[in-house]
Coordinates of C-alpha atoms and ligand atoms in Angstrom, one line a residue:
M205 CA 39.8 72.7 136.2
T206 CA 43.4 71.7 135.5
R207 CA 46.0 70.6 138.0
P208 CA 46.6 73.8 139.9
I209 CA 50.4 74.1 139.5
S210 CA 52.0 76.8 137.5
A211 CA 55.2 78.8 137.2
T212 CA 54.8 82.6 136.8
I213 CA 57.6 84.4 135.0
D214 CA 57.7 88.1 135.9
L215 CA 59.2 90.0 132.9
Q216 CA 59.2 93.3 134.8
A217 CA 61.4 91.7 137.4
I218 CA 63.9 90.6 134.7
G219 CA 64.0 94.1 133.3
H220 CA 64.5 95.6 136.7
N221 CA 67.3 93.1 137.5
L222 CA 69.1 94.0 134.3
R223 CA 69.0 97.7 135.3
Q224 CA 70.4 96.8 138.8
V225 CA 73.1 94.9 137.1
R226 CA 74.0 97.9 134.9
Q227 CA 74.2 100.0 138.0
Q228 CA 76.8 97.6 139.5
A229 CA 78.7 97.1 136.2
G230 CA 79.3 100.8 135.6
H231 CA 80.8 101.3 132.2
A232 CA 81.2 97.6 131.3
K233 CA 79.0 96.2 128.6
V234 CA 76.6 93.4 129.6
W235 CA 76.3 89.9 128.1
S236 CA 72.9 88.6 129.4
V237 CA 73.6 84.9 130.0
V238 CA 70.6 82.9 128.7
K239 CA 71.9 79.4 128.6
A240 CA 69.8 76.5 129.9
D241 CA 66.7 78.1 128.3
A242 CA 67.4 81.3 130.3
Y243 CA 67.9 79.4 133.5
G244 CA 64.5 77.6 133.1
H245 CA 62.6 80.9 132.4
G246 CA 62.3 80.2 128.7
L247 CA 64.5 82.1 126.2
K248 CA 61.6 82.7 123.8
R249 CA 59.6 84.2 126.6
I250 CA 62.1 86.6 128.0
W251 CA 64.6 87.5 125.3
S252 CA 62.8 90.7 124.2
T253 CA 62.6 92.0 127.7
L254 CA 66.4 91.6 128.0
A255 CA 66.9 92.9 124.4
A256 CA 65.6 96.3 125.5
G257 CA 68.6 96.8 127.8
T258 CA 71.4 94.3 127.1
D259 CA 74.4 94.6 124.9
G260 CA 74.5 91.0 124.0
F261 CA 73.3 87.4 124.7
A262 CA 75.6 84.7 125.9
L263 CA 74.5 81.0 125.6
L264 CA 75.6 77.5 124.7
N265 CA 73.6 76.1 121.8
I266 CA 74.0 77.3 118.3
E267 CA 70.3 76.5 117.8
D268 CA 69.4 79.2 120.4
A269 CA 71.8 81.6 118.7
L270 CA 70.2 81.1 115.3
W271 CA 66.8 81.4 116.9
L272 CA 67.7 84.8 118.3
R273 CA 68.9 85.9 114.9
Q274 CA 65.7 84.7 113.4
A275 CA 63.7 86.5 116.1
G276 CA 65.4 89.7 115.0
W277 CA 68.3 90.2 117.4
R278 CA 71.1 91.8 115.4
G279 CA 73.5 92.5 118.3
P280 CA 76.3 90.4 119.7
I281 CA 75.8 86.7 120.6
L282 CA 78.5 84.8 122.4
L283 CA 78.8 81.0 122.4
L284 CA 80.2 80.4 125.9
E285 CA 81.8 77.0 124.9
G286 CA 82.4 78.0 121.3
F287 CA 81.7 75.9 118.3
F288 CA 81.6 72.1 118.7
D289 CA 82.5 71.2 115.1
A290 CA 83.4 72.8 111.7
D291 CA 79.7 73.1 110.6
E292 CA 79.0 75.2 113.7
L293 CA 82.1 77.3 113.0
A294 CA 80.7 78.0 109.5
L295 CA 77.5 79.2 111.1
C296 CA 79.4 81.5 113.4
H297 CA 81.0 83.2 110.4
E298 CA 77.7 83.3 108.6
Y299 CA 75.5 84.7 111.4
G300 CA 78.1 86.9 113.1
L301 CA 78.3 84.9 116.3
T302 CA 81.2 85.5 118.7
T303 CA 82.8 82.2 119.6
S304 CA 84.9 81.3 122.6
V305 CA 88.1 79.4 121.7
H306 CA 89.4 77.3 124.6
S307 CA 91.3 74.5 123.0
D308 CA 93.9 73.6 120.3
W309 CA 91.4 71.6 118.3
Q310 CA 89.3 74.8 117.9
L311 CA 92.4 76.8 116.8
A312 CA 93.1 74.2 114.2
M313 CA 89.5 74.3 112.9
L314 CA 89.6 78.1 112.7
A315 CA 92.9 78.0 110.8
A316 CA 91.4 75.5 108.3
S317 CA 88.1 77.5 107.9
Q318 CA 87.4 78.7 104.4
A319 CA 84.9 81.4 105.5
R320 CA 85.5 84.9 104.2
K321 CA 83.7 86.8 106.9
P322 CA 85.9 87.1 110.0
V323 CA 84.6 85.8 113.3
N324 CA 85.1 87.5 116.7
V325 CA 86.8 85.3 119.2
Y326 CA 86.8 85.1 123.0
L327 CA 90.2 83.6 123.9
K328 CA 89.6 81.6 127.0
V329 CA 92.3 81.4 129.7
N330 CA 92.2 78.7 132.3
S331 CA 92.4 80.8 135.4
G332 CA 92.6 77.9 137.8
M333 CA 89.2 76.2 137.5
N334 CA 90.7 73.6 135.1
R335 CA 87.6 73.1 133.0
L336 CA 88.3 74.9 129.7
G337 CA 90.9 77.3 128.5
F338 CA 94.6 77.8 127.7
R339 CA 97.1 78.0 130.4
P340 CA 98.2 81.5 131.1
E341 CA 101.7 80.9 129.7
E342 CA 100.2 79.7 126.4
V343 CA 97.9 82.6 125.9
N344 CA 100.3 85.0 124.2
A345 CA 101.2 82.4 121.5
V346 CA 97.6 81.5 121.0
W347 CA 96.8 85.2 120.6
Q348 CA 99.5 85.7 118.0
Q349 CA 98.2 82.7 116.1
L350 CA 94.7 84.0 116.2
Q351 CA 95.8 87.5 115.2
S352 CA 97.6 86.1 112.1
L353 CA 94.4 84.4 110.8
A354 CA 92.3 86.3 108.3
Q355 CA 89.3 84.2 109.6
V356 CA 89.5 86.0 113.0
G357 CA 88.2 89.5 113.8
E358 CA 88.2 91.1 117.2
I359 CA 89.9 89.1 120.0
T360 CA 88.8 89.4 123.7
L361 CA 90.4 87.7 126.7
M362 CA 87.9 85.6 128.6
A363 CA 88.1 83.9 132.0
H364 CA 85.8 82.5 134.6
F365 CA 85.8 82.5 138.4
A366 CA 85.4 79.5 140.6
K367 CA 84.5 81.3 143.8
A368 CA 83.9 85.0 143.2
D369 CA 81.2 84.8 146.0
Q370 CA 83.9 84.4 148.7
P371 CA 86.1 87.2 150.1
G372 CA 89.4 87.2 148.2
G373 CA 88.0 84.4 146.0
T374 CA 89.1 86.0 142.8
D375 CA 92.7 86.8 143.9
G376 CA 94.4 83.7 142.6
A377 CA 92.5 83.8 139.3
M378 CA 93.2 87.5 138.8
R379 CA 97.0 86.8 139.2
L380 CA 96.8 84.1 136.5
I381 CA 94.7 86.4 134.2
R382 CA 97.2 89.3 134.6
Q383 CA 100.0 86.9 133.7
A384 CA 98.0 85.7 130.6
A385 CA 97.3 89.3 129.6
E386 CA 100.9 90.5 129.9
G387 CA 101.8 92.5 126.8
L388 CA 98.3 92.1 125.3
N389 CA 96.2 95.2 124.8
I390 CA 92.9 93.6 124.3
P391 CA 89.4 93.8 125.9
R392 CA 88.6 91.5 128.8
S393 CA 85.5 89.6 129.9
L394 CA 85.8 88.0 133.3
A395 CA 82.9 88.6 135.6
N396 CA 80.0 86.3 136.3
S397 CA 77.1 87.3 138.6
A398 CA 79.1 87.0 141.8
A399 CA 82.0 89.1 140.4
V400 CA 79.5 91.7 139.1
L401 CA 78.2 92.1 142.6
W402 CA 81.2 91.7 144.8
C403 CA 84.4 92.2 142.7
P404 CA 84.3 95.5 140.8
E405 CA 88.0 95.2 140.0
T406 CA 87.1 92.3 137.7
H407 CA 84.5 94.2 135.5
Y408 CA 86.7 95.4 132.7
D409 CA 85.0 95.6 129.3
W410 CA 82.2 93.0 129.3
V411 CA 80.5 91.3 132.3
R412 CA 78.6 88.1 132.0
P413 CA 75.8 87.9 134.6
G414 CA 73.4 85.0 134.6
I415 CA 71.6 84.1 137.8
I416 CA 71.2 87.6 139.1
L417 CA 69.1 88.6 136.1
Y418 CA 66.6 86.0 137.4
G419 CA 66.8 87.4 140.9
A420 CA 68.5 84.5 142.6
S421 CA 71.8 84.5 144.5
P422 CA 75.2 83.4 143.1
S423 CA 76.3 82.5 146.6
A424 CA 73.4 80.1 147.4
N425 CA 72.4 82.5 150.3
S426 CA 69.4 84.7 149.6
Q427 CA 70.5 87.2 152.3
D428 CA 73.7 88.0 150.3
I429 CA 71.8 89.7 147.5
A430 CA 69.4 91.6 149.7
P431 CA 71.4 94.9 149.4
F432 CA 71.1 94.9 145.6
G433 CA 67.3 95.0 145.3
L434 CA 66.9 92.1 142.9
R435 CA 63.5 90.6 142.3
P436 CA 62.8 86.9 141.8
A437 CA 61.6 86.3 138.2
M438 CA 60.1 82.9 138.7
S439 CA 57.4 81.9 141.2
L440 CA 56.3 78.2 141.4
R441 CA 52.9 78.0 142.8
S442 CA 50.3 75.3 143.5
R443 CA 47.4 74.6 145.8
I444 CA 46.4 72.3 148.6
I445 CA 44.3 69.4 147.1
G446 CA 43.9 67.2 150.2
I447 CA 44.0 67.4 154.0
Q448 CA 45.0 64.7 156.4
H449 CA 44.4 64.7 160.2
L450 CA 47.2 62.7 161.8
K451 CA 47.5 61.1 165.2
A452 CA 50.7 60.6 167.1
G453 CA 52.6 57.8 165.4
D454 CA 51.0 58.2 161.9
K455 CA 53.4 58.3 159.0
V456 CA 53.5 60.3 155.8
G457 CA 54.5 59.4 152.2
Y458 CA 57.0 57.0 150.7
G459 CA 59.3 55.3 153.1
C460 CA 57.2 56.6 156.0
R461 CA 60.0 59.2 156.5
Y462 CA 57.8 61.5 158.5
Q463 CA 56.1 60.4 161.7
A464 CA 53.7 62.6 163.6
T465 CA 54.5 63.0 167.3
K466 CA 51.1 64.6 168.1
T467 CA 47.8 65.3 166.5
Q468 CA 48.6 67.2 163.4
R469 CA 46.9 68.6 160.3
I470 CA 48.9 68.3 157.0
G471 CA 48.1 69.5 153.5
I472 CA 48.7 67.6 150.3
V473 CA 50.1 69.9 147.6
A474 CA 49.9 69.3 143.8
T475 CA 53.6 69.5 143.2
G476 CA 56.2 66.7 143.0
Y477 CA 59.6 65.9 141.7
A478 CA 58.2 65.5 138.2
D479 CA 57.5 69.2 138.3
G480 CA 61.1 70.0 139.2
Y481 CA 60.7 70.1 143.0
P482 CA 63.8 68.5 144.5
R483 CA 63.1 65.0 145.8
T484 CA 66.0 65.3 148.2
A485 CA 64.3 68.1 150.2
P486 CA 64.2 67.1 153.9
D487 CA 61.4 67.9 156.4
T488 CA 63.1 71.2 157.3
T489 CA 62.5 72.6 153.8
P490 CA 60.4 75.8 153.9
V491 CA 57.1 76.1 152.0
W492 CA 54.8 79.1 151.9
V493 CA 51.2 78.3 152.5
D494 CA 48.6 81.1 152.3
G495 CA 50.8 83.8 153.8
V496 CA 52.7 81.6 156.3
L497 CA 56.0 79.8 156.1
T498 CA 55.7 76.2 157.1
T499 CA 57.7 73.0 156.3
L500 CA 57.6 69.9 154.3
T501 CA 56.4 66.7 155.9
G502 CA 57.8 63.4 154.4
A503 CA 59.4 62.5 151.1
V504 CA 58.4 64.4 148.0
S505 CA 56.5 62.1 145.6
M506 CA 56.4 62.3 141.8
D507 CA 53.2 64.4 141.8
M508 CA 52.6 65.5 145.4
L509 CA 54.2 66.7 148.5
A510 CA 52.9 67.2 152.0
V511 CA 53.2 70.2 154.3
D512 CA 52.6 70.8 158.0
L513 CA 49.5 72.9 158.5
T514 CA 50.1 73.5 162.3
P515 CA 51.2 77.1 161.7
C516 CA 48.4 77.8 159.2
P517 CA 45.1 76.7 160.9
H518 CA 43.2 78.8 158.3
A519 CA 44.6 76.8 155.4
S520 CA 42.2 74.4 153.6
I521 CA 41.5 72.8 150.3
G522 CA 42.4 75.3 147.5
S523 CA 44.7 77.4 149.7
P524 CA 47.6 78.9 147.6
V525 CA 51.0 77.4 148.1
E526 CA 54.3 78.9 146.9
L527 CA 57.2 76.4 146.5
W528 CA 59.6 79.3 145.6
G529 CA 59.3 82.8 144.3
G530 CA 58.4 86.3 145.5
N531 CA 57.4 85.1 149.0
L532 CA 60.1 82.4 149.4
P533 CA 63.6 82.8 147.8
V534 CA 64.5 79.8 145.7
D535 CA 67.9 79.9 147.4
D536 CA 66.3 79.1 150.8
V537 CA 64.5 76.0 149.3
A538 CA 67.7 75.0 147.5
Q539 CA 69.8 75.4 150.6
A540 CA 67.5 73.1 152.6
A541 CA 67.6 70.6 149.8
G542 CA 71.4 70.6 149.6
T543 CA 71.6 72.3 146.2
I544 CA 71.6 75.8 144.7
G545 CA 68.9 78.0 143.3
Y546 CA 70.4 77.6 139.8
E547 CA 69.6 73.9 139.7
L548 CA 66.0 74.3 140.8
L549 CA 65.3 77.1 138.3
C550 CA 66.9 75.2 135.4
A551 CA 65.0 72.0 136.4
L552 CA 61.5 73.4 136.1
A553 CA 59.8 70.6 134.3
P554 CA 58.2 70.9 130.9
R555 CA 54.9 69.7 132.2
V556 CA 54.5 72.8 134.4
P557 CA 52.3 75.4 132.7
V558 CA 54.0 78.8 132.5
V559 CA 52.2 82.1 132.9
T560 CA 54.1 85.2 131.8
V561 CA 53.2 88.5 133.5
Ligands
PLP15 C1 77.1 80.4 133.2 C2 78.2 81.3 132.9 C3 78.1 82.6 133.3 C4 77.0 83.2 134.2 O1 77.2 82.6 135.5 P1 76.3 83.2 136.7 O2 76.9 82.6 137.9 O3 74.9 82.7 136.5 O4 76.3 84.7 136.6 C5 79.2 83.4 133.0 N1 80.2 83.0 132.2 C6 80.3 81.7 131.8 C7 81.4 81.2 131.0 C8 79.3 80.8 132.1 O5 79.4 79.5 131.7

């Protein structure tokens, strides 16, 4: 008998979500975003499911890009932050990787590159988020410079949205993008998950969905994605390994944060922050226990957490517990814990055994 925690990755859900994305995206091509080890789902586990329906893969690490090539993916691969040094640029040329270009230092490196095979470029415009990218008024000059380089193949205009999950949230960015694109007749890639779902006017040539492929919400609210029929791809499950009968005044866990006000039965679950469960989760955080939603009681430990068994009198040693997944959206847990589903999925700890179905 091993420790009863495991994460289940549902490949059918991922394939289904990609089809739903395609329905939303219309004619636009789809970059499946698989950075952060496919948002914690495991690139190696899920890539072939996505490969059956995607137009390309977008990610951060060149190692992952090279791994995909080695695994047999011949289609487009986009490095979302581009190359980080001249050696990586050489690999972009060699392996046909599309690179984002967001800064002058990358332009200079491209200009100095000796490679003979041209590399496709995503010219990144800073559309107001002020992380990476050229200012709209610089874009035309950068494009001209890129175009004059024999080392550069196709050029696409790329931007990113800071709040596409809010009504009118892309308006300001779209103004800056239109300004940047003035006089340029080149493809555009703008839309993340939120824009794929809620801003069809941003779709253009290539969309870049990440979180919705995994069935979680880009808005941090699970209700917002209900109309789109997405299915959660990851379920984190465990079991009850201990039961405590509390009297009024009894306390639970580190810091004695929880105190019983009456007689109460609690269950001890084999899941802790070292598994990726958020230690900041308060006592209002939902937990699914054997078919019933209940709540956390007390601070999350490294290897354990406690749940209130008052609403589940039938629960006992060995009862199944879902921390998030098909019965309990990760967004609901994240919201209670003051974070977003993205962070919880990406933080699934290496020590958790993963089962692929
Ligand atoms: C992560 C990322 C995406 C995908 O974002 P989601 O909100 O997960 O859809 C798209 N574009 C860029 C540049 C990114 O870094």
